[in-house]
CSV table of C-alpha atoms in Angstrom, one decimal:
chain,number,residue,atom,x,y,z
A,25,UNK,CA,8.8,12.5,-14.3
A,26,UNK,CA,8.8,13.9,-10.8
A,27,UNK,CA,8.1,12.3,-7.5
A,28,UNK,CA,4.4,11.9,-6.7
A,29,UNK,CA,3.2,12.3,-3.1
A,30,UNK,CA,0.0,10.3,-2.6
A,31,UNK,CA,-0.2,11.2,1.0
A,32,UNK,CA,2.0,11.9,4.0
A,33,UNK,CA,3.7,8.5,3.8
A,34,UNK,CA,3.3,7.1,0.3
A,35,UNK,CA,5.3,8.3,-2.7
A,36,UNK,CA,6.3,7.2,-6.2
A,37,UNK,CA,9.8,8.0,-7.4
A,38,UNK,CA,10.8,6.9,-10.9
A,39,UNK,CA,14.2,6.1,-9.5
A,40,UNK,CA,12.9,3.9,-6.7
A,41,UNK,CA,11.3,0.5,-7.4
A,42,UNK,CA,10.6,1.4,-11.0
A,43,UNK,CA,8.2,4.2,-9.8
A,44,UNK,CA,5.9,1.8,-7.9
A,45,UNK,CA,4.3,3.4,-4.8
A,46,UNK,CA,6.6,3.0,-1.8
A,47,UNK,CA,6.6,4.2,1.8
A,48,UNK,CA,8.5,7.5,1.9
A,49,UNK,CA,12.2,7.1,2.7
A,50,UNK,CA,12.2,3.4,2.0
A,51,UNK,CA,12.1,0.8,-0.8
A,52,UNK,CA,9.2,-1.0,0.8
A,53,UNK,CA,6.5,-1.3,-1.8
A,54,UNK,CA,2.9,-0.5,-0.7
A,55,UNK,CA,1.7,-3.5,-2.7
A,56,UNK,CA,3.8,-5.8,-0.5
A,57,UNK,CA,2.4,-4.5,2.7
A,58,UNK,CA,-1.2,-4.6,1.3
A,59,UNK,CA,-0.6,-8.3,0.4
A,60,UNK,CA,0.6,-8.9,4.0
A,61,UNK,CA,-2.7,-7.3,5.3
A,62,UNK,CA,-4.7,-9.5,2.8
A,63,UNK,CA,-2.8,-12.6,4.1
A,64,UNK,CA,-4.0,-11.7,7.6
A,65,UNK,CA,-0.9,-10.4,9.2
A,66,UNK,CA,-1.6,-8.0,12.0
A,67,UNK,CA,-0.1,-4.5,11.6
A,68,UNK,CA,2.3,-5.0,14.5
A,69,UNK,CA,3.8,-8.1,12.9
A,70,UNK,CA,4.1,-6.2,9.6
A,71,UNK,CA,6.0,-3.3,11.3
A,72,UNK,CA,8.3,-5.8,13.0
A,73,UNK,CA,9.0,-7.7,9.8
A,74,UNK,CA,10.0,-4.4,8.1
A,75,UNK,CA,12.2,-3.6,11.2
A,76,UNK,CA,10.2,-0.5,12.1
A,77,UNK,CA,10.8,1.2,8.8
A,78,UNK,CA,7.1,1.8,8.5
A,79,UNK,CA,4.5,2.9,11.1
A,80,UNK,CA,0.9,2.1,11.9
A,81,UNK,CA,0.0,5.5,10.5
A,82,UNK,CA,1.7,4.7,7.2
A,83,UNK,CA,-0.1,1.3,6.9
A,84,UNK,CA,-3.4,3.0,7.7
A,85,UNK,CA,-2.7,5.5,4.9
A,86,UNK,CA,-2.0,2.6,2.5
A,87,UNK,CA,-5.2,0.8,3.5
A,88,UNK,CA,-7.2,4.0,3.2
A,89,UNK,CA,-5.9,4.8,-0.3
A,90,UNK,CA,-6.5,1.2,-1.3
A,91,UNK,CA,-10.1,1.4,-0.1
A,92,UNK,CA,-10.6,4.7,-1.9
A,93,UNK,CA,-9.2,3.4,-5.1
A,94,UNK,CA,-11.4,0.3,-4.9
A,95,UNK,CA,-14.6,2.1,-4.1
A,96,UNK,CA,-14.0,4.7,-6.9
A,97,UNK,CA,-13.1,2.1,-9.5
A,98,UNK,CA,-15.1,-1.1,-8.6
A,99,UNK,CA,-17.2,-0.9,-11.7
A,100,UNK,CA,-14.0,-1.2,-13.8
A,101,UNK,CA,-12.9,-4.5,-12.1
A,102,UNK,CA,-13.8,-7.9,-13.6
A,103,UNK,CA,-14.7,-9.5,-10.4
A,104,UNK,CA,-16.4,-12.9,-10.0
A,105,UNK,CA,-19.5,-12.8,-7.7
A,106,UNK,CA,-18.7,-14.2,-4.2
A,107,UNK,CA,-20.2,-17.6,-3.6
A,108,UNK,CA,-20.4,-18.9,0.0
């Protein structure tokens, strides 16, 4: 299996992190950064935590691809209705 480029910053390499999507040139998994966003960390703090190995543009690409995947596949998710 070859490397897959999902965008300018996000790739999958079967030899890096078991092929999970990572930020190009790092072993930082996209899922970890998306979890940090979901936990409410601001992007500057995320960049600082990863010692500048990723950029705001890379995080924006991850968020955009995540949004796109959700919107295109929402009918396939088994989500509970939101109750206030």
